[in-house]
Every structure is written in structure tokens, then in C-alpha cells.
């Protein structure tokens, strides 16, 4: 009897354990095969090439670090701020957070367009009342607004981009369906107007010689070239757009880096621009808000679609439907940025990054490279004498452990250049210059 009981128990345990094993195996097999849904993929996403530029740079850096765990990487790559938020601006954020803990100060959802006081202060402090507070729409940043603008324009428009340019303009055009496939030879998407920007045209497109675009994405100070558009160039751009009925999306994310007198910091300094231009902007680079997230877009009342509908009306619809307002804590920080004290702190931060740019620029000049940008902009754009930018990126990573960004990542027009960001800490910039000097000066 005892023997029989033991046999039954053993056979039960064997049965249970094999059932578990089989179940686990089936689970592993199912997840390895990963069943497809019956939902069709958005074909526009299939047109995109590889990954988005900046995570790709991060991936290559991490891959290098995994192979070389003792590497002392210096990053002049992604344009991310590194200096702490200064005290007055920080006190605005703290105030915003503290208010939420009191009955009187608590607030829930706010206006989708932003806090009225902040919109007024942006209009008066940053635009000298050239635009009205109703034309300011606060948001969670310039990049997010660019993608929402693309959603508003839809798939039927043709976009024109400076080549090279911040990759978000092209990638979001592809995502919303404005383009055909990429041409493997030219590395250009069909139905985007690529406007060559290089040293021979002063990094400014020759608009008249190019096919017409409906919407032009123009960035000044420019990412990645560091070039800054002059008053004369912007005046001609505005009259060109009026003549051919196009709209300019002016990306002024780096505007306060302009120190040369007379160079416009906003497209609205140009007469007539309110009939043709939208401006996107952000506190990311002014005030160390890359992680905090606060930007804005100006859509003037005078700007209209071809059927007479004010663009502002549709933008308001986009923002009220797809966005729930910038965080109230962050908007309180934004108000502090616009105080006199906050503006002084912004200037000090920009002085710091511009000094970094000068250090990098002078080093590369001393090493015999042709260098662009870095005076009214936080980026320097280095000519590579015909060398491949991805190869140079890898060569510098492996030989000096300095991360840069290959110009080709910003479009085919960026091939043969390397972008360096001045947003690194000072000591990192100095260390990078030491390593570059050692590497490039060594006898070959
Ligand atoms: C990496 C011309 C940086 N993950 O912070 P935002 O959204 O208000 O502004 C983003 C932005 C908008 N317009 C221009 C820019 O150059 C940027 C930021 N660009 C760079 O290294 O080129 C950060 C890139 C970030 C991104 O994808 O934007």
C-alpha cells in the first residue's frame, strides 16, 4: 500500500512538472515567433531610414562603451544643456510646485494655449509686442510643435528644408505622408524640396532657383551649420513667400545666442512677416529647460490658408484637441525666466556656452580645419576636406573618445562636415581640444 502511494505521488509530480515545462516551452515559442496583429502598418513609417539620428548616436556611443568599459567619453554630440538651472529661474519652478500643495494655490488643467500671464510676458519681453499674447501658444517644446504643425498642414503640402537641417523637419514630413520614397543615390525623399546650404552660398538657400514649396522650414541660428540669417536675407525670404503664397516655419530655438548687433532674433522683426510666418521657439536652450520642457509657437492672426481660413484657427483646434497645456509648474518657471533677474541669468548661461563654442572653434582653426558657426550659435560646423562624416565620427570616437555628430545625419548636404556642440561643461570642451590637438598633430 505504501509502495502504491509513493508510485502515485511520483507519477503525479512528473506529470505536473512536464506540464509546466511544456507550457513554458509553448510560451517561449509563442513570444519568439511573436504573432502579428491584423493591423496594417502605416506605410509612411516604412519609408523612414534607420533610426532617428540622436538615439543612433547614443546607440553607437554605448556600443563603444560596452566594448571599452574604461573609456572616458567626452560628448560634443547631442545639443543638450549641462549647466544647472540658475537660482531665480529655479525659484519659479519651486514656487509653481509649492502652490500645488495649498488650497488657494492648487490648479488643475490650465488653458491649452498657456497661462495668460506667460503669453503676455513672452509677447512683451521677447517680441517687444511685435505680436500679441493671443498669437502665442505655449507648449511642451519646439520639437513637439513642429510635429503638430506637420499634422495641421497634412499630407497634401510640399515641405522645403535647408539641407543640412534639424532632422525633425524631414522625418515628420515623411511620417504625415507628404513624401514618396527615399532615392538611394541622392539620399533625398521624393516631394521634399531640399535647399542646398553650404559655404559657397553662405549656408543660405537660393530660393528663386529651386522648385516651389508650400511650407519652408528655416532655422536661424542654424542647427547644424551655426549660420545666422541676416536682415536682408530674411526680408527677401518674406517677400519671396508673399509672391508665391508660401508659409515659413521659422525655428528660433537658438535666438538668444545672437550677439551680433542688427541680426534679427525673430522673423517678426521683418515687415510683412505676419502674413507669411509661423515661429517656433523654446526655453530649452535659453534656460536649461531641455528636460523641463517649455516652448511656444507664434501663429499671427494675419496668416491665412488659401481659402481664407486663419491658420491660427486650425492651430488652436490642434492644440486644444491634442495638447492639454504645458505643466503649471513649468509655466511658473517660464514666468521667472522672463523677469529681469531671469533674463540676466539666461545671458550668463549663454555667455558660458558661447565661450565653449569659441574654445572649440579656435582649436579646430588652429588644427587647420575650415570652421563655420560658433559665434552667434552654440554649434560649430567643421569641414572635413571631403572625408566621410560617419567615418570621421567613428575615427574620433575610437581615437579620442570624443562624441561628435556626423553632418550627413542632418541630410545629404551635411556630408563632409562634423557638428560639435558647445553645450558640454567647460572642462569637457577643454579636454576635447587637448585630445584633438594630440590626435591631429601627431606625425602620421
Ligand atoms: C535631441 C532647431 C538638439 N532629443 O527641446 P525643444 O523640443 O524645445 O527643441 C528641440 C529643437 C528644436 N529646434 C531645433 C533644435 O536643434 C532642437 C534641439 N536639437 C540637437 O542636438 O540638434 C537636441 C536633439 C533631442 C531632439 O530630438 O530634439
PDB file of N, CA and C and ligand atoms in Angstrom, residues 52 54 77-79 141-144 146 166 169 219 223 251 253-254 282 284-285 293 379 410 419, ligand 1:
ATOM      1  N   UNK A  52      16.062  57.379 -35.737  1.00  0.00           N
ATOM      2  CA  UNK A  52      16.196  58.839 -35.630  1.00  0.00           C
ATOM      3  C   UNK A  52      17.647  59.137 -35.226  1.00  0.00           C
ATOM      4  N   UNK A  54      19.522  61.129 -33.280  1.00  0.00           N
ATOM      5  CA  UNK A  54      20.151  61.295 -31.964  1.00  0.00           C
ATOM      6  C   UNK A  54      20.200  60.000 -31.138  1.00  0.00           C
ATOM      7  N   UNK A  77      28.267  65.867 -28.674  1.00  0.00           N
ATOM      8  CA  UNK A  77      27.293  65.335 -29.623  1.00  0.00           C
ATOM      9  C   UNK A  77      25.951  66.031 -29.523  1.00  0.00           C
ATOM     10  N   UNK A  78      24.998  65.358 -28.888  1.00  0.00           N
ATOM     11  CA  UNK A  78      23.629  65.897 -28.819  1.00  0.00           C
ATOM     12  C   UNK A  78      23.638  67.266 -28.138  1.00  0.00           C
ATOM     13  N   UNK A  79      22.887  68.190 -28.695  1.00  0.00           N
ATOM     14  CA  UNK A  79      22.828  69.560 -28.157  1.00  0.00           C
ATOM     15  C   UNK A  79      21.952  69.606 -26.924  1.00  0.00           C
ATOM     16  N   UNK A 141       7.436  72.202 -26.000  1.00  0.00           N
ATOM     17  CA  UNK A 141       8.724  72.314 -26.698  1.00  0.00           C
ATOM     18  C   UNK A 141       8.581  72.472 -28.204  1.00  0.00           C
ATOM     19  N   UNK A 142       9.668  72.945 -28.801  1.00  0.00           N
ATOM     20  CA  UNK A 142       9.672  73.252 -30.233  1.00  0.00           C
ATOM     21  C   UNK A 142       9.533  71.993 -31.086  1.00  0.00           C
ATOM     22  N   UNK A 143      10.209  70.916 -30.669  1.00  0.00           N
ATOM     23  CA  UNK A 143      10.163  69.687 -31.465  1.00  0.00           C
ATOM     24  C   UNK A 143       8.721  69.163 -31.563  1.00  0.00           C
ATOM     25  N   UNK A 144       8.029  69.180 -30.429  1.00  0.00           N
ATOM     26  CA  UNK A 144       6.650  68.675 -30.399  1.00  0.00           C
ATOM     27  C   UNK A 144       5.757  69.574 -31.255  1.00  0.00           C
ATOM     28  N   UNK A 146       6.694  71.300 -33.881  1.00  0.00           N
ATOM     29  CA  UNK A 146       6.986  71.062 -35.307  1.00  0.00           C
ATOM     30  C   UNK A 146       6.155  69.868 -35.789  1.00  0.00           C
ATOM     31  N   UNK A 166      17.971  70.314 -39.079  1.00  0.00           N
ATOM     32  CA  UNK A 166      17.484  69.533 -37.925  1.00  0.00           C
ATOM     33  C   UNK A 166      16.561  68.436 -38.490  1.00  0.00           C
ATOM     34  N   UNK A 169      12.344  68.091 -39.264  1.00  0.00           N
ATOM     35  CA  UNK A 169      11.518  68.646 -40.353  1.00  0.00           C
ATOM     36  C   UNK A 169      11.248  67.579 -41.415  1.00  0.00           C
ATOM     37  N   UNK A 219      15.773  77.703 -40.104  1.00  0.00           N
ATOM     38  CA  UNK A 219      16.270  77.742 -38.730  1.00  0.00           C
ATOM     39  C   UNK A 219      17.434  78.724 -38.630  1.00  0.00           C
ATOM     40  N   UNK A 223      20.853  75.087 -36.882  1.00  0.00           N
ATOM     41  CA  UNK A 223      21.320  73.770 -36.493  1.00  0.00           C
ATOM     42  C   UNK A 223      21.309  72.922 -37.756  1.00  0.00           C
ATOM     43  N   UNK A 251      12.269  78.495 -37.143  1.00  0.00           N
ATOM     44  CA  UNK A 251      12.690  77.850 -35.899  1.00  0.00           C
ATOM     45  C   UNK A 251      13.759  78.725 -35.245  1.00  0.00           C
ATOM     46  N   UNK A 253      14.880  78.470 -32.054  1.00  0.00           N
ATOM     47  CA  UNK A 253      15.232  77.835 -30.776  1.00  0.00           C
ATOM     48  C   UNK A 253      16.551  78.341 -30.181  1.00  0.00           C
ATOM     49  N   UNK A 254      17.421  78.919 -31.040  1.00  0.00           N
ATOM     50  CA  UNK A 254      18.725  79.380 -30.536  1.00  0.00           C
ATOM     51  C   UNK A 254      18.851  80.908 -30.602  1.00  0.00           C
ATOM     52  N   UNK A 282      11.552  78.072 -27.868  1.00  0.00           N
ATOM     53  CA  UNK A 282      11.620  77.181 -26.715  1.00  0.00           C
ATOM     54  C   UNK A 282      12.573  77.729 -25.653  1.00  0.00           C
ATOM     55  N   UNK A 284      14.276  75.610 -23.931  1.00  0.00           N
ATOM     56  CA  UNK A 284      15.227  74.504 -23.733  1.00  0.00           C
ATOM     57  C   UNK A 284      16.659  74.997 -23.639  1.00  0.00           C
ATOM     58  N   UNK A 285      17.086  75.754 -24.647  1.00  0.00           N
ATOM     59  CA  UNK A 285      18.491  76.129 -24.746  1.00  0.00           C
ATOM     60  C   UNK A 285      18.781  77.451 -24.051  1.00  0.00           C
ATOM     61  N   UNK A 293      10.927  71.130 -20.240  1.00  0.00           N
ATOM     62  CA  UNK A 293      10.005  71.201 -21.371  1.00  0.00           C
ATOM     63  C   UNK A 293       9.059  72.398 -21.326  1.00  0.00           C
ATOM     64  N   UNK A 379      26.666  75.851 -32.059  1.00  0.00           N
ATOM     65  CA  UNK A 379      27.221  74.735 -32.826  1.00  0.00           C
ATOM     66  C   UNK A 379      28.346  75.223 -33.712  1.00  0.00           C
ATOM     67  N   UNK A 410      22.256  65.081 -40.809  1.00  0.00           N
ATOM     68  CA  UNK A 410      21.331  66.215 -40.958  1.00  0.00           C
ATOM     69  C   UNK A 410      20.855  66.360 -42.406  1.00  0.00           C
ATOM     70  N   UNK A 419      29.471  68.165 -36.829  1.00  0.00           N
ATOM     71  CA  UNK A 419      28.938  69.180 -35.912  1.00  0.00           C
ATOM     72  C   UNK A 419      29.461  68.940 -34.508  1.00  0.00           C
TER      73      UNK A 419
HETATM   74  C1  LIG B   1      17.963  65.797 -29.305  1.00  0.00           C
HETATM   75  C2  LIG B   1      16.500  73.590 -34.397  1.00  0.00           C
HETATM   76  C3  LIG B   1      19.217  69.305 -30.357  1.00  0.00           C
HETATM   77  N1  LIG B   1      16.099  64.706 -28.271  1.00  0.00           N
HETATM   78  O1  LIG B   1      13.730  70.998 -26.725  1.00  0.00           O
HETATM   79  P1  LIG B   1      12.805  71.507 -27.778  1.00  0.00           P
HETATM   80  O2  LIG B   1      11.826  70.464 -28.231  1.00  0.00           O
HETATM   81  O3  LIG B   1      12.122  72.774 -27.413  1.00  0.00           O
HETATM   82  O4  LIG B   1      13.696  71.892 -29.053  1.00  0.00           O
HETATM   83  C4  LIG B   1      14.218  70.929 -29.914  1.00  0.00           C
HETATM   84  C5  LIG B   1      14.876  71.582 -31.065  1.00  0.00           C
HETATM   85  C6  LIG B   1      14.094  72.372 -31.899  1.00  0.00           C
HETATM   86  N2  LIG B   1      14.639  73.017 -32.958  1.00  0.00           N
HETATM   87  C7  LIG B   1      15.947  72.874 -33.224  1.00  0.00           C
HETATM   88  C8  LIG B   1      16.754  72.071 -32.437  1.00  0.00           C
HETATM   89  O5  LIG B   1      18.065  71.941 -32.740  1.00  0.00           O
HETATM   90  C9  LIG B   1      16.225  71.400 -31.335  1.00  0.00           C
HETATM   91  C10 LIG B   1      17.059  70.519 -30.467  1.00  0.00           C
HETATM   92  N3  LIG B   1      18.130  69.875 -31.141  1.00  0.00           N
HETATM   93  C11 LIG B   1      20.323  68.861 -31.303  1.00  0.00           C
HETATM   94  O6  LIG B   1      21.341  68.315 -30.823  1.00  0.00           O
HETATM   95  O7  LIG B   1      20.214  69.052 -32.515  1.00  0.00           O
HETATM   96  C12 LIG B   1      18.745  68.172 -29.484  1.00  0.00           C
HETATM   97  C13 LIG B   1      18.433  66.904 -30.207  1.00  0.00           C
HETATM   98  C14 LIG B   1      16.520  65.920 -28.941  1.00  0.00           C
HETATM   99  C15 LIG B   1      15.704  66.147 -30.210  1.00  0.00           C
HETATM  100  O8  LIG B   1      15.442  65.196 -30.931  1.00  0.00           O
HETATM  101  O9  LIG B   1      15.327  67.297 -30.441  1.00  0.00           O
END
